[in-house]
mmCIF file of C-alpha atoms in Angstrom:
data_model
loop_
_atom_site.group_PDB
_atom_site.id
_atom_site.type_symbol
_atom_site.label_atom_id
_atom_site.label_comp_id
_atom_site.label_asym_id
_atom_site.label_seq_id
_atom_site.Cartn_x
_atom_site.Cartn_y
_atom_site.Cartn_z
ATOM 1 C CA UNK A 15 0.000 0.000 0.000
ATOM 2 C CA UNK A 16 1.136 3.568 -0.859
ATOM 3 C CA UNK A 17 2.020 5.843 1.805
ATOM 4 C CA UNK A 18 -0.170 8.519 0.458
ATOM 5 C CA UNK A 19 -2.996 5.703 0.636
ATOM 6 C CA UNK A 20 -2.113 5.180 4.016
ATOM 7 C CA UNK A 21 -1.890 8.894 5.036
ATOM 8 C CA UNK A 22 -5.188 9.424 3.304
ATOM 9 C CA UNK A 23 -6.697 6.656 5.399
ATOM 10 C CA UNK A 24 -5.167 8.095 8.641
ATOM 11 C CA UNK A 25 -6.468 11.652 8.173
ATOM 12 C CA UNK A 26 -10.144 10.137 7.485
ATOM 13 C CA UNK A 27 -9.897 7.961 10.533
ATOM 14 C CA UNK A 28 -8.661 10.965 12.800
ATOM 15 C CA UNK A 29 -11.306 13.354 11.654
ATOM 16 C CA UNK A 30 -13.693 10.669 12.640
ATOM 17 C CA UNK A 31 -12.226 10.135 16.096
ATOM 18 C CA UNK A 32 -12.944 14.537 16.515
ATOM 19 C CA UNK A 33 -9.476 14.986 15.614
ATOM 20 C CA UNK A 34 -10.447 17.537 12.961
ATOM 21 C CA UNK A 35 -10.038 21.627 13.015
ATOM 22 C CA UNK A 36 -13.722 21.996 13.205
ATOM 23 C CA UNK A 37 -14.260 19.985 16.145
ATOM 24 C CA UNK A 38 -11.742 22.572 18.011
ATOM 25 C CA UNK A 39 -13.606 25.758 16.703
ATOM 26 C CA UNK A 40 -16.997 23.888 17.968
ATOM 27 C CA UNK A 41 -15.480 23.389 21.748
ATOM 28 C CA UNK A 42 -13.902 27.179 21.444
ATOM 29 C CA UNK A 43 -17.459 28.475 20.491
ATOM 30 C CA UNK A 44 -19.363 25.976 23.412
ATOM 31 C CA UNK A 45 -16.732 27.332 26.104
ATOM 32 C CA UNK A 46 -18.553 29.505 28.373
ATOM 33 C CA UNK A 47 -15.101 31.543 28.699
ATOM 34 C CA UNK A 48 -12.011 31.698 27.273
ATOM 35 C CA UNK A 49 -8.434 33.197 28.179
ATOM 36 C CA UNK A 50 -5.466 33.040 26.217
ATOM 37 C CA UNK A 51 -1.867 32.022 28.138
ATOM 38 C CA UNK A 52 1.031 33.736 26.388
ATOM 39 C CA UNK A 53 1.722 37.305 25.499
ATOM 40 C CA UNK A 54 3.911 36.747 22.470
ATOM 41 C CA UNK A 55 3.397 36.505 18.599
ATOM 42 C CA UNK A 56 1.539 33.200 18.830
ATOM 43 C CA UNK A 57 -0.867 34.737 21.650
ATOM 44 C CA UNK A 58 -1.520 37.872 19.450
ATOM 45 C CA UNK A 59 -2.362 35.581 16.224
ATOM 46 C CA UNK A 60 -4.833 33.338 18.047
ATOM 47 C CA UNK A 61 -6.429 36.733 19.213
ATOM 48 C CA UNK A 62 -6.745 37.752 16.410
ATOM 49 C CA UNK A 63 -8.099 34.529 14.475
ATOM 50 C CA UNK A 64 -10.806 33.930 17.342
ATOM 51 C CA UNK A 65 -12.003 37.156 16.542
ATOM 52 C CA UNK A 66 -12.377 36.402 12.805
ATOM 53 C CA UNK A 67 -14.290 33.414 14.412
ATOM 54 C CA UNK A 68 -16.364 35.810 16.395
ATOM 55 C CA UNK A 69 -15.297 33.917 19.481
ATOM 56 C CA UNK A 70 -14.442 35.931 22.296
ATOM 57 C CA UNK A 71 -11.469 36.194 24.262
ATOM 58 C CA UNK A 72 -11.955 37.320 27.921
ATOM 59 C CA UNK A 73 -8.207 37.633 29.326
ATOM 60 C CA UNK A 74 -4.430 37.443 29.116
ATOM 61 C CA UNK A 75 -2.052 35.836 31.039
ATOM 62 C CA UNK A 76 1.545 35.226 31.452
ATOM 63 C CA UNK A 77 4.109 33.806 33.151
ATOM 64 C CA UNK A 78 6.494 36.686 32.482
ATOM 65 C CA UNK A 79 4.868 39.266 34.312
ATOM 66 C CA UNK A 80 6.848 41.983 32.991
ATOM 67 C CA UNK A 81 5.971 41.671 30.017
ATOM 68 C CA UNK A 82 2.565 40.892 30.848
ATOM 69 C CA UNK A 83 2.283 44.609 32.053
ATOM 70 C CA UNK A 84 3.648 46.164 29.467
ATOM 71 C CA UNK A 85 1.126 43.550 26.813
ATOM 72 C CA UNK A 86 -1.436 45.399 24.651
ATOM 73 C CA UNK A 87 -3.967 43.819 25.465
ATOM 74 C CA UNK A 88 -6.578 44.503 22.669
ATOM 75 C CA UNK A 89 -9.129 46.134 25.620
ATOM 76 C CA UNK A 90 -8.801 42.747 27.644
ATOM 77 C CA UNK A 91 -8.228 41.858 30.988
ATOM 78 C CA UNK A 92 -5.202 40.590 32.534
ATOM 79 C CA UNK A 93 -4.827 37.870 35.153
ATOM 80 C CA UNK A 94 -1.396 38.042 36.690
ATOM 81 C CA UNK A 95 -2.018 34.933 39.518
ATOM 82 C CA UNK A 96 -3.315 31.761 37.964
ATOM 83 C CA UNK A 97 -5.003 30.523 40.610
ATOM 84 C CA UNK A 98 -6.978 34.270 39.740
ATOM 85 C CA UNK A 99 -8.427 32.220 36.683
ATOM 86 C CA UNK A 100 -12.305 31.043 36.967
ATOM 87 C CA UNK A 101 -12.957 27.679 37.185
ATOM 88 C CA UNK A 102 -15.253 27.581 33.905
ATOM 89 C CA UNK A 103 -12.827 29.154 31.767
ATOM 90 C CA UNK A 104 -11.311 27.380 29.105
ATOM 91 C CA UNK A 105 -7.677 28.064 28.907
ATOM 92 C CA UNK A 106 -5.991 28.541 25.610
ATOM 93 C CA UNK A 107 -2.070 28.021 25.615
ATOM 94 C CA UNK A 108 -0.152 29.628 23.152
ATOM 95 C CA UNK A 109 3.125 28.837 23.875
ATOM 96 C CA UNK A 110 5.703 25.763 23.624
ATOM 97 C CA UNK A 111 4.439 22.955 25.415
ATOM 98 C CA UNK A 112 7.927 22.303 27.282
ATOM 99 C CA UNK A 113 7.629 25.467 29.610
ATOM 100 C CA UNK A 114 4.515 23.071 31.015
ATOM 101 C CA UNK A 115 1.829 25.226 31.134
ATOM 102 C CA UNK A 116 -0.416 22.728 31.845
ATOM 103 C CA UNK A 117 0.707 21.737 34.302
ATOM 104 C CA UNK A 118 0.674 24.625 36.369
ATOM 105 C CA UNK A 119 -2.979 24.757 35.574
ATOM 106 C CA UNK A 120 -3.481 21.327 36.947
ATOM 107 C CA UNK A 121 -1.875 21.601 39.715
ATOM 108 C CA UNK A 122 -4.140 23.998 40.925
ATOM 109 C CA UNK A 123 -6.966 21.656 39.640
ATOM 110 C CA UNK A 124 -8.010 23.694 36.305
ATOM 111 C CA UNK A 125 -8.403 21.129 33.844
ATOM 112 C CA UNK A 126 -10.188 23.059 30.808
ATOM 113 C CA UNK A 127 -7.106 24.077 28.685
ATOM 114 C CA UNK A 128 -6.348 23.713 24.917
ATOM 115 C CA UNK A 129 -2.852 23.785 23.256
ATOM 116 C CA UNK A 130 -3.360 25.598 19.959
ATOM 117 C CA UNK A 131 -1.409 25.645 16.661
ATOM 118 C CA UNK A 132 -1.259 29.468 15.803
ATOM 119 C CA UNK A 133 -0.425 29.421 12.327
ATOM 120 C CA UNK A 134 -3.357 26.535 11.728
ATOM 121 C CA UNK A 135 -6.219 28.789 13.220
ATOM 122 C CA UNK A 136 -4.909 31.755 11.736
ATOM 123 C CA UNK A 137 -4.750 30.651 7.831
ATOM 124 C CA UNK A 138 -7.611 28.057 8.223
ATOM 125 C CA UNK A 139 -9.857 28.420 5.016
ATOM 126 C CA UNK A 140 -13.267 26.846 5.150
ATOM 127 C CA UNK A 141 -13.182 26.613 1.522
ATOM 128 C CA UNK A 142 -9.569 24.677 1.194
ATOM 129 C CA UNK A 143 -9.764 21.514 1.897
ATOM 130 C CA UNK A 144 -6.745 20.100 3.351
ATOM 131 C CA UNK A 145 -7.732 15.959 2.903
ATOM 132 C CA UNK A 146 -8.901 16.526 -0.590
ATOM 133 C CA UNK A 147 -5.198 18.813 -1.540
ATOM 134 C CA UNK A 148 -4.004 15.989 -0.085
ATOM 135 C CA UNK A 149 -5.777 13.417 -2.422
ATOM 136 C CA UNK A 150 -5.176 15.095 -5.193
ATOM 137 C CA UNK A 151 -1.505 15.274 -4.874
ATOM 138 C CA UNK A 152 -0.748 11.765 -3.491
ATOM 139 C CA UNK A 153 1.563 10.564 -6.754
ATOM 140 C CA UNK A 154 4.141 13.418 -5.563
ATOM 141 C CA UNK A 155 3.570 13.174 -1.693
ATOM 142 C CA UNK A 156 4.774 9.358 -2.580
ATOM 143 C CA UNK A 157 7.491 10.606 -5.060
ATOM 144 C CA UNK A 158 8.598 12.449 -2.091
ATOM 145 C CA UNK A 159 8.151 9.988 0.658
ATOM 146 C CA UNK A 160 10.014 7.018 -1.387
ATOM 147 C CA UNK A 161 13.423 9.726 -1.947
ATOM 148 C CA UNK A 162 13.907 10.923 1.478
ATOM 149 C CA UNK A 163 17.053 9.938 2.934
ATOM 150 C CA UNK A 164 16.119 8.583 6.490
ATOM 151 C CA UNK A 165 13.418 6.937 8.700
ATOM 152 C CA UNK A 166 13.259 10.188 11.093
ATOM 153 C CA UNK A 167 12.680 12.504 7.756
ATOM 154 C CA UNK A 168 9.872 9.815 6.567
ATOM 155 C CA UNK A 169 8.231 10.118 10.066
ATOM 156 C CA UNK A 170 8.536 13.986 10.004
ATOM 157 C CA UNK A 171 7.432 14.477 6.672
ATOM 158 C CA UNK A 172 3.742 12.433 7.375
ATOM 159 C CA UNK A 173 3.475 14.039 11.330
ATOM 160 C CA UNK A 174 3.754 17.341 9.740
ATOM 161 C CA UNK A 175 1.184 16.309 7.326
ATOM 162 C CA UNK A 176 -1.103 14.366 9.209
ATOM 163 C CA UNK A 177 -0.908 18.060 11.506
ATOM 164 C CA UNK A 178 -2.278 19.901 8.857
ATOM 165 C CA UNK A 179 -5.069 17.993 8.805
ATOM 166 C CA UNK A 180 -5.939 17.077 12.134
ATOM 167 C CA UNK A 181 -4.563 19.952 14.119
ATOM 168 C CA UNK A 182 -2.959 17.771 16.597
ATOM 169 C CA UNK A 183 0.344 19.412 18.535
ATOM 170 C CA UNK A 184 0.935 16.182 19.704
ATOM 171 C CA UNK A 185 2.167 14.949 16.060
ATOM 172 C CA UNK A 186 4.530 18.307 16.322
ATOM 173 C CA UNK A 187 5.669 17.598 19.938
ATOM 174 C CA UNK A 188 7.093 14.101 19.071
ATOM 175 C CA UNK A 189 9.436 15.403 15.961
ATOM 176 C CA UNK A 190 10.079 18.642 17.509
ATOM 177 C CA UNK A 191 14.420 19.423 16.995
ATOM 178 C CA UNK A 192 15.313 23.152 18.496
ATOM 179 C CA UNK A 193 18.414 23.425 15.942
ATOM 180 C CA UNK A 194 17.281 24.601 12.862
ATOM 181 C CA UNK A 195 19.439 24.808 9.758
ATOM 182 C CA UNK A 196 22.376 23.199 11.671
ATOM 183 C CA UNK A 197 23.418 21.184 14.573
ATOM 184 C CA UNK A 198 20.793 19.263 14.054
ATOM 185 C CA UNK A 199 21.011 15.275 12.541
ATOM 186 C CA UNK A 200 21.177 16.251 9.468
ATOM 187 C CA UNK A 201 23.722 18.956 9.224
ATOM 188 C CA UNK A 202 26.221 19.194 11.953
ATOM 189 C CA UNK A 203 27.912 22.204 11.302
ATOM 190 C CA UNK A 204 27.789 25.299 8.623
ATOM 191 C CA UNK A 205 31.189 26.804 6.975
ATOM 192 C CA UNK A 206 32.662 28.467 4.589
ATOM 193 C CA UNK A 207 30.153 30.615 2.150
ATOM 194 C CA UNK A 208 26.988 30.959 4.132
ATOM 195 C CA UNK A 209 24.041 32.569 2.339
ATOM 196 C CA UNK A 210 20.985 33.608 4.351
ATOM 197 C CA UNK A 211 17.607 34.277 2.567
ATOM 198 C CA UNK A 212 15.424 35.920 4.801
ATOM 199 C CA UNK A 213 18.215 36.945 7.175
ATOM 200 C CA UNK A 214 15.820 38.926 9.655
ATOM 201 C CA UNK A 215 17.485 40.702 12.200
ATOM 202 C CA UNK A 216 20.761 38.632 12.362
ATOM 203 C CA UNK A 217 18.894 35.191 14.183
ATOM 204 C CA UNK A 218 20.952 32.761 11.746
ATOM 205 C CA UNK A 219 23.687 34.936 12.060
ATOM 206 C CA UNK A 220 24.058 34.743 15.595
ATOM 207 C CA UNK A 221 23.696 31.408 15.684
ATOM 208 C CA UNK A 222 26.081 30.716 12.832
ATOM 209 C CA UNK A 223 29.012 32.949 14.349
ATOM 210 C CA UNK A 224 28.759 31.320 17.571
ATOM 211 C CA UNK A 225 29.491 27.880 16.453
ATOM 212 C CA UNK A 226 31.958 28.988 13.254
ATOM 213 C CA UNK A 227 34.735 29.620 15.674
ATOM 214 C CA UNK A 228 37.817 31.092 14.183
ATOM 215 C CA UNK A 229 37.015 29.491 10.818
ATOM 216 C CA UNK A 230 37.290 31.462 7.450
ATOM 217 C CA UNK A 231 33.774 32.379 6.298
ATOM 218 C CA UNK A 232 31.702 34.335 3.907
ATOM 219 C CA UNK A 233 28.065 35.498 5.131
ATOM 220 C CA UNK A 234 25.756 37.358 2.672
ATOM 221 C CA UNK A 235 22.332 37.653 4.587
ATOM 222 C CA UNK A 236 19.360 38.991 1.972
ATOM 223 C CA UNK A 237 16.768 41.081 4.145
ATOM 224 C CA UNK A 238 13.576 42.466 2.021
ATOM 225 C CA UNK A 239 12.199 44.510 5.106
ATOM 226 C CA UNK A 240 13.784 47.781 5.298
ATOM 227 C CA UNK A 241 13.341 47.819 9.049
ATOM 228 C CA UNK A 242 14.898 44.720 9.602
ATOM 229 C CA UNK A 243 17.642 45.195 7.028
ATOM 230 C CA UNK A 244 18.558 48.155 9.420
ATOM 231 C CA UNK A 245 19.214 46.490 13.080
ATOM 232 C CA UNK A 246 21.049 43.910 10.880
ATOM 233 C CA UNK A 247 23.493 46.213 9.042
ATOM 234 C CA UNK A 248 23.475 48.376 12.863
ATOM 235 C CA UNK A 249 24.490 44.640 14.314
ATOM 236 C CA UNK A 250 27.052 43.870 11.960
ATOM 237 C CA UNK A 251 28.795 47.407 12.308
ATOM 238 C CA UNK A 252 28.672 47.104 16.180
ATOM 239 C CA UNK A 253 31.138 44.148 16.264
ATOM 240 C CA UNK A 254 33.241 44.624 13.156
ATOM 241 C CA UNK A 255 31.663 41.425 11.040
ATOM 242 C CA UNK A 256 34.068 42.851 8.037
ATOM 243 C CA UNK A 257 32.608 39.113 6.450
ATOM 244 C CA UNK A 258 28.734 39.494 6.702
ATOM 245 C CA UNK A 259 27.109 41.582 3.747
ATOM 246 C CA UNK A 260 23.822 42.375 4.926
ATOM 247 C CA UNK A 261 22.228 42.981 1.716
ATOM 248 C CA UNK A 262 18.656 44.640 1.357
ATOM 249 C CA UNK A 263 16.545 42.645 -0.997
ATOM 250 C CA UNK A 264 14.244 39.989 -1.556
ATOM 251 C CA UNK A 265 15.131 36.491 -2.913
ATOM 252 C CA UNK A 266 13.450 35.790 -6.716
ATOM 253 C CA UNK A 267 14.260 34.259 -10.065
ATOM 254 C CA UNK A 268 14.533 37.878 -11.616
ATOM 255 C CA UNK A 269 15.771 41.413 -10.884
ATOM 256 C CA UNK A 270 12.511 43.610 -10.970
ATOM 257 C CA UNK A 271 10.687 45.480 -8.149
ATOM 258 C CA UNK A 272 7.622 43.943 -6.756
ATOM 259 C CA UNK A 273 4.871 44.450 -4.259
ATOM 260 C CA UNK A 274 3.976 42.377 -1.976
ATOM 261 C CA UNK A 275 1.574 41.594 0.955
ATOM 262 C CA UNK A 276 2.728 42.868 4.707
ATOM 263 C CA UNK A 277 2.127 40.291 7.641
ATOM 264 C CA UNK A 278 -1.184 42.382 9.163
ATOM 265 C CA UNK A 279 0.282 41.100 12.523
ATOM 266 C CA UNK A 280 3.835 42.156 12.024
ATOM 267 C CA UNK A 281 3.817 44.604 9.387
ATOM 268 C CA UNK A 282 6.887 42.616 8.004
ATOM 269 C CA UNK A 283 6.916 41.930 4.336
ATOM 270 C CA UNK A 284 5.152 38.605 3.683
ATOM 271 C CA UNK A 285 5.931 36.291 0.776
ATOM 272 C CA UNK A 286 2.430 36.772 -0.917
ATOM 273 C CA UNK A 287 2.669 38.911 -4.134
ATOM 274 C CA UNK A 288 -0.101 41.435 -3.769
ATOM 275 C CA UNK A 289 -2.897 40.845 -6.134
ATOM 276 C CA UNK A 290 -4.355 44.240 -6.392
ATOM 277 C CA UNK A 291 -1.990 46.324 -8.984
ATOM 278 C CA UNK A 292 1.021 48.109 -6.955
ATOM 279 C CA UNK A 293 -0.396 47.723 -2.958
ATOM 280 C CA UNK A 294 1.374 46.921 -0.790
ATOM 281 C CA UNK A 295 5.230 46.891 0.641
ATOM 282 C CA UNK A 296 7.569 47.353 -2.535
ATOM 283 C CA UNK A 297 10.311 45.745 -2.227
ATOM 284 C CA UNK A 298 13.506 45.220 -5.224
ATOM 285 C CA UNK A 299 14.171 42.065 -5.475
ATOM 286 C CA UNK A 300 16.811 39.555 -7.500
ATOM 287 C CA UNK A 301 18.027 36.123 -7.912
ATOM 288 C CA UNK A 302 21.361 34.307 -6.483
ATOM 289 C CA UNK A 303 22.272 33.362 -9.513
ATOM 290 C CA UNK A 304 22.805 37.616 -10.368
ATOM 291 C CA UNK A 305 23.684 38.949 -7.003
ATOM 292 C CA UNK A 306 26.612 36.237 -6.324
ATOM 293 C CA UNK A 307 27.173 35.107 -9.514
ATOM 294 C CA UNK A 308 31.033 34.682 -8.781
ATOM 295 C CA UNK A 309 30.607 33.443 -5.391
ATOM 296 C CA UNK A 310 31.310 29.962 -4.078
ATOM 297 C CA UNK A 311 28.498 29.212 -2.078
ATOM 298 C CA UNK A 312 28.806 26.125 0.744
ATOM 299 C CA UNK A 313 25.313 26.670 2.260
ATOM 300 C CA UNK A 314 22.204 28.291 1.234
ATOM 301 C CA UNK A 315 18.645 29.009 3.420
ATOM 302 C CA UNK A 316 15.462 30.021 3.009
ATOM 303 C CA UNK A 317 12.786 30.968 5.043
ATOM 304 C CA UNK A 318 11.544 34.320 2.737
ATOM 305 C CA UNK A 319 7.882 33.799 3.569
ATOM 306 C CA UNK A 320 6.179 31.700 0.824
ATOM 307 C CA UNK A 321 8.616 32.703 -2.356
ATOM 308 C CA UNK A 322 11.388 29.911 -2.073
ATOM 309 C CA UNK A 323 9.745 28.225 -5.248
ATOM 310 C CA UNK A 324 10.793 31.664 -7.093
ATOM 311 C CA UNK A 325 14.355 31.791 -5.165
ATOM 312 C CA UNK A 326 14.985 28.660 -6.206
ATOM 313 C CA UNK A 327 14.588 28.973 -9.723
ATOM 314 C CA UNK A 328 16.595 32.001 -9.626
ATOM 315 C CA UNK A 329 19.268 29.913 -8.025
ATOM 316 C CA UNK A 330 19.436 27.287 -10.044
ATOM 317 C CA UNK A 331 22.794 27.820 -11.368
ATOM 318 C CA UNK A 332 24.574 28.410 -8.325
ATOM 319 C CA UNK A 333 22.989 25.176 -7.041
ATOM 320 C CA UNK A 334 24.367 23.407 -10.169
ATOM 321 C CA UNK A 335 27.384 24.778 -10.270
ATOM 322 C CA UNK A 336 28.255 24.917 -6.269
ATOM 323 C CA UNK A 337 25.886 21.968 -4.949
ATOM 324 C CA UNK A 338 25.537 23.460 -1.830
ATOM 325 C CA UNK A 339 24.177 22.442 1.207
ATOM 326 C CA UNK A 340 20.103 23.595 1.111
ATOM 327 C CA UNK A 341 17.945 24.435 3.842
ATOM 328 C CA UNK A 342 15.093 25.673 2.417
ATOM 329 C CA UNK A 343 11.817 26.389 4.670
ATOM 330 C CA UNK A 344 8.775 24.104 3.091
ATOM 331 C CA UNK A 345 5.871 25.108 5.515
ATOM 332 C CA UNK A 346 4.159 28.915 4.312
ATOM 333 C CA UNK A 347 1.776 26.695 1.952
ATOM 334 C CA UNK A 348 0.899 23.111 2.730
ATOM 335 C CA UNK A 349 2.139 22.144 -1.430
ATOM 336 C CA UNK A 350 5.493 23.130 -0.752
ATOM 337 C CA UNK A 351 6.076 20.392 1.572
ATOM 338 C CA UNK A 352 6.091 18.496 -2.176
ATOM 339 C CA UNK A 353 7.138 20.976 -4.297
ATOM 340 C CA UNK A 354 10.204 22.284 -2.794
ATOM 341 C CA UNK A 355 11.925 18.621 -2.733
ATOM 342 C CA UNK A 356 10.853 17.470 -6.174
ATOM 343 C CA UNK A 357 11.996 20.965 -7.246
ATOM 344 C CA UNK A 358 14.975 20.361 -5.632
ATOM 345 C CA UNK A 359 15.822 16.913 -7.495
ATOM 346 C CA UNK A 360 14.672 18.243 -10.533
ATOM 347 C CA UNK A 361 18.006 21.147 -10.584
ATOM 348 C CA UNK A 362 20.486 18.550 -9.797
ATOM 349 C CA UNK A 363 19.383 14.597 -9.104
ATOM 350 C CA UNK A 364 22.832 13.678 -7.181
ATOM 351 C CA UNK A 365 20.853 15.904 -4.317
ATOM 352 C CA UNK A 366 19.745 13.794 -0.977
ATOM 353 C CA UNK A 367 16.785 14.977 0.512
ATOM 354 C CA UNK A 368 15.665 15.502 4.251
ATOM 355 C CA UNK A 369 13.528 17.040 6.385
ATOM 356 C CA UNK A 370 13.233 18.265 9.451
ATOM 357 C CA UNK A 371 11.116 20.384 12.159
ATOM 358 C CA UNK A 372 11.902 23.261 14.910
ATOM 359 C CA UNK A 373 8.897 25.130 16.247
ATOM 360 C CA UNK A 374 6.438 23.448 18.635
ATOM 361 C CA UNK A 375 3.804 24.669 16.201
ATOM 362 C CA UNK A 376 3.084 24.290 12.293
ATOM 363 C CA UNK A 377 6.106 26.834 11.721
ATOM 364 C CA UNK A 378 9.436 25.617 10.370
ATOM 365 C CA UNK A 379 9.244 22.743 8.659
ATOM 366 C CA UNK A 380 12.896 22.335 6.474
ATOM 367 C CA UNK A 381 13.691 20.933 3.374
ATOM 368 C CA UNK A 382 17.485 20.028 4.034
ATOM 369 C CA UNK A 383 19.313 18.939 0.683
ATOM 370 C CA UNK A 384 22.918 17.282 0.512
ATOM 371 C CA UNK A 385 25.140 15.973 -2.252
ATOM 372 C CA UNK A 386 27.901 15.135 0.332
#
């Protein structure tokens, strides 16, 4: 039997058991209260996807009180002491599971809590239907499953996609690696010419410099948002990182100026070409292949918001030429999570494909490709 057959099967079987998405919305909307636990981005997006639900949120809470106070709280209340929290309230935790959250709610005997998947509840669209995307694309979810390289990147690849489905964390919990990109089991350590597509406000970078030592390197980290391009080039002038080239554009298969969609919770650029003429956050952008055309490149990620398909095409000779190490983020849409490895083996076949995952939520699920 196929694995897509199987996976299929699996994701009918768990909707039936009131596994599925809807089944959570129906408890949200039956709770006679609800408070959300965690004051960070994930807190702030399920706020904000309730409300789309018309579901209403009655508090905040916290276990970092200081930044608790200083929380805009959309009008809300806050509870700073959780045994503060009424009994009939049904606690939403948006946060990673290992901080055990739920357990300091049992422990003072409140049992009504609910882990939630941010990203899930936030992009849920009643009229996509995750099983049947699923169905319809089982010959390349099996192209995919029969090339990866390992038994942990099979099992990641159909928990991530059995997630999608079902919306269970648990799935997420029991793959969950913290290294991303490196130091992980798939790639150990990253040298030498280090390319960074969606180089934020130095997070790679930090973690990169801290475990390159006093080894020679090359860094060239691509930032679209203006704002964040800033506090990276202000972070690389602060400690003399003569070998990082913070470089302010987006990642595409073409030099040309586009315009694309802003995160509404961030205001960051988002990977979503606007669809409504020229709104939206302009942004120049332009392919590997152009910008570093005479660079020797060891290691190249991605995680540039939905356009890797685009990046990669416009890197297609470097990755011929160079075979670098890829780490290319295959989670913004659920067909990436095919069409970013097949992709992949299409540029160069001698490629090995992997995948991993490093957020306790839907977030950062990684393509990882290696000739050596």
């Amino acid at each position: 039997m196929k694995f897509s057959k199987i996976l299929i099967e699996d994701i009918e079987r768990r909707i039936s058991e009131n596994n599925s998405f809807d089944t959570i919305v129906e408890r949200l909307k039956n709770a006679r209260r609800i408070g959300i636990w965690g004051t960070g981005l994930a807190g702030t997006i399920i706020f904000e996807a309730l409300r789309r639900f018309n579901i209403n949120v009655e508090f905040f809470m916290d276990n970092d009180l200081k930044r608790l106070k200083n929380f805009a709280c959309k009008g809300k209340r806050i509870i700073e002491n959780i045994r503060d929290i009424p009994s009939d309230t049904l606690v939403i935790i948006a946060c990673n599971v290992i901080y055990g959250v739920h357990n300091q709610l049992e422990e003072v005997g409140h049992k009504e809590y609910l882990y939630i998947d941010p990203g899930v509840i936030y992009y849920h669209r009643k009229d996509y239907d995750i099983t049947e995307v699923i169905k319809k694309n089982s010959g390349k979810i099996n192209e995919v499953y029969e090339i990866l390289a390992d038994d942990d990147s099979r099992k990641v690849y159909k928990n991530v996609l059995l997630h999608r489905a079902v919306h269970d964390l648990n799935l997420i919990w029991d793959i969950y690696d913290k290294n991303q990109y490196f130091g992980n089991r798939v790639i150990r350590q990253a040298k030498g010419c280090f390319v960074d597509c969606g180089a934020f406000q130095g997070d790679t970078l930090r973690q990169f410099l801290k475990q390159v030592g006093n080894q020679r390197y090359k860094y060239f980290a691509f930032e679209a948002d203006h704002d964040n391009y800033q506090i990276l080039k202000q972070y690389c002038e602060k400690y003399c990182l003569k070998e990082v080239y913070p470089i302010n554009l987006g990642v595409w298969n073409k030099k040309e100026q586009l315009f694309f969609q802003s995160n509404s919770i961030t205001g960051e650029v988002a990977g979503k070409i606007s669809d409504i003429g020229k709104e939206g956050m302009a942004v120049s952008v332009d392919s590997i292949d152009h910008v570093l055309a005479d660079i020797e490149t060891d290691f190249i990620k991605m995680d540039i918001e939905g356009a890797e398909i685009k990046a990669l095409e416009g890197a297609k000779e470097t990755i011929l030429k160079n075979e670098p190490v890829l780490a290319i983020s295959a989670y913004h849409e659920l067909e990436h999570l095919w069409e970013i490895p097949i992709w992949i083996k299409e540029i160069n076949s001698k490629y090995r494909i992997y995948f991993g995952h490093h957020m306790w939520n839907a977030a950062d699920t990684v393509c990882y490709a290696l000739v050596k």
